[in-house]
Amino acid sequence: MAIAVAGLAFAAATAGWAKDQVRVAGLTWPGYGWWYIAKAKNLAPDLDITYQAIEDPFQSFALMSSGQLEIVSSTAEFAPIGASQNMPVRMFAYGNLSHGTDRLIMRPEVSSPADLKGKKVAVMVGGLPQIMMGIYLEKNGMPFDSVEYVNVIMDQAAAAMISGTVAGAELWEPFGTQYMKAVPDSKVVASTADAEWAKNALIADAHFINADWAKNNRATALKAVKAMYDAIAWWKANPEEGNKIIAEGMKMSVPDVELVIGKDGTGLDSGLDPYTFMQAAQFCGVAPGDPPFGQKNGQMVDHFKLTNEWWVKFGVVKENYPPDKGIDCSLLKELYDSGYRG
């Protein structure tokens, strides 16, 4: 009897060891906190999902390319960059739409876009904030390269704005609110809550997958993606508990988490709107219907082309690449075709 019990215990332990590993990385950002919920609520019992906070996305993508990560949650501008370097990285889902958490803010002495000529502006160079600033300048009759783009992280960008070192900046929360409290006469000239920015869907988070791993471990990849969307659905039904799980995982305060993703689970009471499975599948063009905010079915391809065109302008990449070199909606299609709806 003792031997039999010991054998059962060993078998159970071995089953635990046999869980498929899914290594995820991303910034310390509440919009990626679904992975913590998936783990805390055991939404993928046969997967060992781990989330590693890495603040440099390029480091995460390098680790993915070398086979040390399976999934990266990051901002949505990397797909053309990965394509330019022939990396096995594909954006498989549009994640969270910035709906007010990102703003272009100018110091009080900047009365018109023309006042920015020759001035410094703080953005994340090589990131979506730089493209947002470029689009704003061109829309207002200024060449995109008529300013000097300064690459600084957000707390330093807010400090540079306060000191007057830079004339304008793209600031996301909570830094935009903190800056406006310090210099209340400043002007918000564009916000991702504006209808035009919500419709073009530029500023967003996305989820990327190691294409080689996804091809060779299809069942595991599908389970991981499903777990993420199950976590989003769970959070929508349990936002208070979900925000506590995310805050603990990200080592942030609950109010800071609520500032980004909200308190009520709608995604509309804050600055970031997490896309459900169906919304992401529509954005990819693999499910019927249109995504929210006036976006169109299959807009993922347009998003890739828009960022690609701007990276050519900024000299980040040399040419425009076929979308299938940077995006892959087949995982969402397989889940949709299987009957999954999130």
Short mmCIF file of N, CA and C in Angstrom, two decimals, residues 254-332:
data_model
loop_
_atom_site.label_atom_id
_atom_site.label_comp_id
_atom_site.label_asym_id
_atom_site.label_seq_id
_atom_site.Cartn_x
_atom_site.Cartn_y
_atom_site.Cartn_z
N VAL A 254 -2.87 49.73 -6.66
CA VAL A 254 -4.15 49.50 -7.31
C VAL A 254 -4.65 50.78 -7.99
N PRO A 255 -4.53 51.98 -7.36
CA PRO A 255 -4.98 53.19 -8.06
C PRO A 255 -4.26 53.43 -9.38
N ASP A 256 -2.96 53.10 -9.46
CA ASP A 256 -2.24 53.28 -10.72
C ASP A 256 -2.74 52.30 -11.78
N VAL A 257 -3.07 51.08 -11.36
CA VAL A 257 -3.65 50.12 -12.29
C VAL A 257 -5.01 50.62 -12.78
N GLU A 258 -5.82 51.12 -11.85
CA GLU A 258 -7.15 51.63 -12.21
C GLU A 258 -7.06 52.83 -13.14
N LEU A 259 -6.03 53.64 -12.97
CA LEU A 259 -5.86 54.81 -13.84
C LEU A 259 -5.68 54.39 -15.29
N VAL A 260 -5.06 53.22 -15.49
CA VAL A 260 -4.77 52.76 -16.85
C VAL A 260 -5.92 51.94 -17.43
N ILE A 261 -6.41 50.94 -16.69
CA ILE A 261 -7.42 50.04 -17.26
C ILE A 261 -8.80 50.18 -16.64
N GLY A 262 -8.94 51.07 -15.66
CA GLY A 262 -10.25 51.38 -15.12
C GLY A 262 -10.69 50.49 -13.98
N LYS A 263 -11.85 50.83 -13.44
CA LYS A 263 -12.39 50.14 -12.27
C LYS A 263 -13.55 49.21 -12.58
N ASP A 264 -14.28 49.47 -13.68
CA ASP A 264 -15.55 48.77 -13.87
C ASP A 264 -15.52 47.67 -14.92
N GLY A 265 -14.37 47.42 -15.53
CA GLY A 265 -14.26 46.33 -16.48
C GLY A 265 -14.74 46.65 -17.89
N THR A 266 -15.20 47.86 -18.12
CA THR A 266 -15.69 48.20 -19.46
C THR A 266 -14.55 48.58 -20.40
N GLY A 267 -13.43 49.05 -19.83
CA GLY A 267 -12.35 49.55 -20.67
C GLY A 267 -12.59 50.97 -21.13
N LEU A 268 -13.70 51.56 -20.72
CA LEU A 268 -14.05 52.91 -21.19
C LEU A 268 -14.03 53.94 -20.07
N ASP A 269 -13.70 53.53 -18.85
CA ASP A 269 -13.66 54.47 -17.73
C ASP A 269 -12.23 54.85 -17.40
N SER A 270 -11.31 54.63 -18.35
CA SER A 270 -9.90 54.95 -18.12
C SER A 270 -9.28 55.33 -19.44
N GLY A 271 -7.98 55.16 -19.57
CA GLY A 271 -7.32 55.57 -20.80
C GLY A 271 -6.92 54.43 -21.71
N LEU A 272 -7.28 53.21 -21.36
CA LEU A 272 -6.87 52.06 -22.14
C LEU A 272 -8.05 51.11 -22.28
N ASP A 273 -8.34 50.69 -23.50
CA ASP A 273 -9.46 49.79 -23.75
C ASP A 273 -8.94 48.43 -24.19
N PRO A 274 -8.98 47.43 -23.31
CA PRO A 274 -8.51 46.09 -23.68
C PRO A 274 -9.48 45.45 -24.67
N TYR A 275 -8.95 44.94 -25.77
CA TYR A 275 -9.80 44.31 -26.77
C TYR A 275 -10.12 42.87 -26.37
N THR A 276 -11.40 42.53 -26.46
CA THR A 276 -11.82 41.16 -26.22
C THR A 276 -11.35 40.28 -27.38
N PHE A 277 -11.56 38.98 -27.23
CA PHE A 277 -11.18 38.09 -28.32
C PHE A 277 -11.90 38.46 -29.61
N MET A 278 -13.20 38.70 -29.54
CA MET A 278 -13.95 39.00 -30.76
C MET A 278 -13.49 40.30 -31.39
N GLN A 279 -13.22 41.32 -30.59
CA GLN A 279 -12.75 42.60 -31.14
C GLN A 279 -11.39 42.43 -31.81
N ALA A 280 -10.50 41.67 -31.16
CA ALA A 280 -9.18 41.43 -31.74
C ALA A 280 -9.29 40.60 -33.03
N ALA A 281 -10.19 39.62 -33.03
CA ALA A 281 -10.39 38.79 -34.22
C ALA A 281 -10.95 39.62 -35.37
N GLN A 282 -11.84 40.56 -35.06
CA GLN A 282 -12.37 41.46 -36.09
C GLN A 282 -11.28 42.38 -36.62
N PHE A 283 -10.44 42.89 -35.73
CA PHE A 283 -9.34 43.76 -36.15
C PHE A 283 -8.38 42.99 -37.06
N CYS A 284 -8.22 41.70 -36.78
CA CYS A 284 -7.38 40.84 -37.62
C CYS A 284 -8.08 40.46 -38.92
N GLY A 285 -9.41 40.56 -38.96
CA GLY A 285 -10.15 40.20 -40.15
C GLY A 285 -10.49 38.72 -40.24
N VAL A 286 -10.51 38.03 -39.09
CA VAL A 286 -10.80 36.59 -39.11
C VAL A 286 -12.14 36.27 -38.46
N ALA A 287 -12.89 37.30 -38.07
CA ALA A 287 -14.24 37.13 -37.54
C ALA A 287 -15.10 38.22 -38.16
N PRO A 288 -16.38 37.97 -38.37
CA PRO A 288 -17.25 38.96 -38.99
C PRO A 288 -17.50 40.16 -38.09
N GLY A 289 -17.80 41.29 -38.72
CA GLY A 289 -18.11 42.50 -37.97
C GLY A 289 -16.92 43.43 -37.86
N ASP A 290 -17.20 44.65 -37.42
CA ASP A 290 -16.15 45.66 -37.30
C ASP A 290 -15.74 45.86 -35.85
N PRO A 291 -14.47 46.17 -35.61
CA PRO A 291 -14.02 46.52 -34.26
C PRO A 291 -14.66 47.84 -33.83
N PRO A 292 -14.47 48.26 -32.59
CA PRO A 292 -15.08 49.51 -32.11
C PRO A 292 -14.39 50.76 -32.66
N PHE A 293 -14.95 51.91 -32.31
CA PHE A 293 -14.36 53.23 -32.57
C PHE A 293 -14.25 53.57 -34.05
N GLY A 294 -15.13 53.00 -34.87
CA GLY A 294 -15.10 53.31 -36.29
C GLY A 294 -14.01 52.60 -37.06
N GLN A 295 -13.33 51.66 -36.43
CA GLN A 295 -12.31 50.88 -37.12
C GLN A 295 -12.98 49.88 -38.06
N LYS A 296 -12.20 49.31 -38.96
CA LYS A 296 -12.78 48.40 -39.94
C LYS A 296 -12.23 46.99 -39.81
N ASN A 297 -12.99 46.04 -40.27
CA ASN A 297 -12.59 44.65 -40.25
C ASN A 297 -11.28 44.47 -41.02
N GLY A 298 -10.32 43.80 -40.39
CA GLY A 298 -9.04 43.55 -41.03
C GLY A 298 -8.07 44.71 -40.97
N GLN A 299 -8.29 45.66 -40.07
CA GLN A 299 -7.45 46.85 -40.02
C GLN A 299 -6.02 46.57 -39.57
N MET A 300 -5.78 45.36 -39.10
CA MET A 300 -4.42 44.97 -38.69
C MET A 300 -3.42 45.21 -39.82
N VAL A 301 -3.81 44.90 -41.05
CA VAL A 301 -2.92 45.09 -42.20
C VAL A 301 -2.63 46.58 -42.40
N ASP A 302 -3.67 47.41 -42.28
CA ASP A 302 -3.47 48.86 -42.44
C ASP A 302 -2.55 49.41 -41.35
N HIS A 303 -2.70 48.89 -40.14
CA HIS A 303 -1.85 49.33 -39.02
C HIS A 303 -0.39 49.01 -39.33
N PHE A 304 -0.15 47.80 -39.82
CA PHE A 304 1.21 47.40 -40.17
C PHE A 304 1.78 48.33 -41.25
N LYS A 305 0.98 48.60 -42.28
CA LYS A 305 1.45 49.45 -43.38
C LYS A 305 1.73 50.87 -42.89
N LEU A 306 0.87 51.39 -42.01
CA LEU A 306 1.06 52.75 -41.50
C LEU A 306 2.36 52.87 -40.73
N THR A 307 2.60 51.94 -39.81
CA THR A 307 3.85 52.01 -39.04
C THR A 307 5.06 51.77 -39.94
N ASN A 308 4.92 50.86 -40.88
CA ASN A 308 6.03 50.59 -41.81
C ASN A 308 6.40 51.85 -42.59
N GLU A 309 5.40 52.56 -43.12
CA GLU A 309 5.65 53.78 -43.88
C GLU A 309 6.37 54.83 -43.04
N TRP A 310 5.96 54.95 -41.79
CA TRP A 310 6.60 55.94 -40.94
C TRP A 310 8.01 55.53 -40.55
N TRP A 311 8.26 54.24 -40.38
CA TRP A 311 9.62 53.83 -40.06
C TRP A 311 10.56 54.05 -41.24
N VAL A 312 10.02 53.98 -42.45
CA VAL A 312 10.83 54.34 -43.61
C VAL A 312 11.18 55.82 -43.57
N LYS A 313 10.20 56.67 -43.24
CA LYS A 313 10.45 58.11 -43.14
C LYS A 313 11.52 58.42 -42.09
N PHE A 314 11.42 57.75 -40.95
CA PHE A 314 12.36 58.03 -39.86
C PHE A 314 13.68 57.28 -40.02
N GLY A 315 13.80 56.47 -41.05
CA GLY A 315 15.04 55.75 -41.28
C GLY A 315 15.25 54.55 -40.39
N VAL A 316 14.18 54.09 -39.76
CA VAL A 316 14.29 52.91 -38.89
C VAL A 316 14.39 51.63 -39.72
N VAL A 317 13.63 51.56 -40.82
CA VAL A 317 13.72 50.45 -41.77
C VAL A 317 13.92 51.04 -43.16
N LYS A 318 14.36 50.20 -44.09
CA LYS A 318 14.72 50.71 -45.42
C LYS A 318 13.59 50.68 -46.42
N GLU A 319 12.59 49.80 -46.21
CA GLU A 319 11.56 49.64 -47.23
C GLU A 319 10.25 49.16 -46.61
N ASN A 320 9.20 49.11 -47.43
CA ASN A 320 7.93 48.57 -46.99
C ASN A 320 7.92 47.05 -47.23
N TYR A 321 7.48 46.32 -46.22
CA TYR A 321 7.53 44.86 -46.27
C TYR A 321 6.13 44.27 -46.39
N PRO A 322 6.02 43.07 -46.96
CA PRO A 322 4.72 42.40 -47.01
C PRO A 322 4.18 42.20 -45.60
N PRO A 323 2.91 42.49 -45.36
CA PRO A 323 2.36 42.36 -44.00
C PRO A 323 2.57 40.99 -43.37
N ASP A 324 2.55 39.92 -44.20
CA ASP A 324 2.68 38.58 -43.61
C ASP A 324 4.09 38.31 -43.07
N LYS A 325 5.02 39.23 -43.31
CA LYS A 325 6.35 39.10 -42.69
C LYS A 325 6.36 39.63 -41.26
N GLY A 326 5.28 40.34 -40.89
CA GLY A 326 5.26 40.91 -39.55
C GLY A 326 4.03 40.57 -38.73
N ILE A 327 2.95 40.13 -39.38
CA ILE A 327 1.73 39.81 -38.65
C ILE A 327 1.23 38.42 -39.05
N ASP A 328 0.49 37.80 -38.12
CA ASP A 328 -0.05 36.45 -38.37
C ASP A 328 -1.33 36.30 -37.55
N CYS A 329 -2.47 36.31 -38.22
CA CYS A 329 -3.76 36.22 -37.54
C CYS A 329 -4.29 34.79 -37.49
N SER A 330 -3.46 33.81 -37.87
CA SER A 330 -3.97 32.44 -37.98
C SER A 330 -4.35 31.83 -36.64
N LEU A 331 -3.69 32.24 -35.56
CA LEU A 331 -4.05 31.71 -34.24
C LEU A 331 -5.46 32.13 -33.86
N LEU A 332 -5.77 33.41 -34.07
CA LEU A 332 -7.12 33.88 -33.76
C LEU A 332 -8.14 33.22 -34.68
#
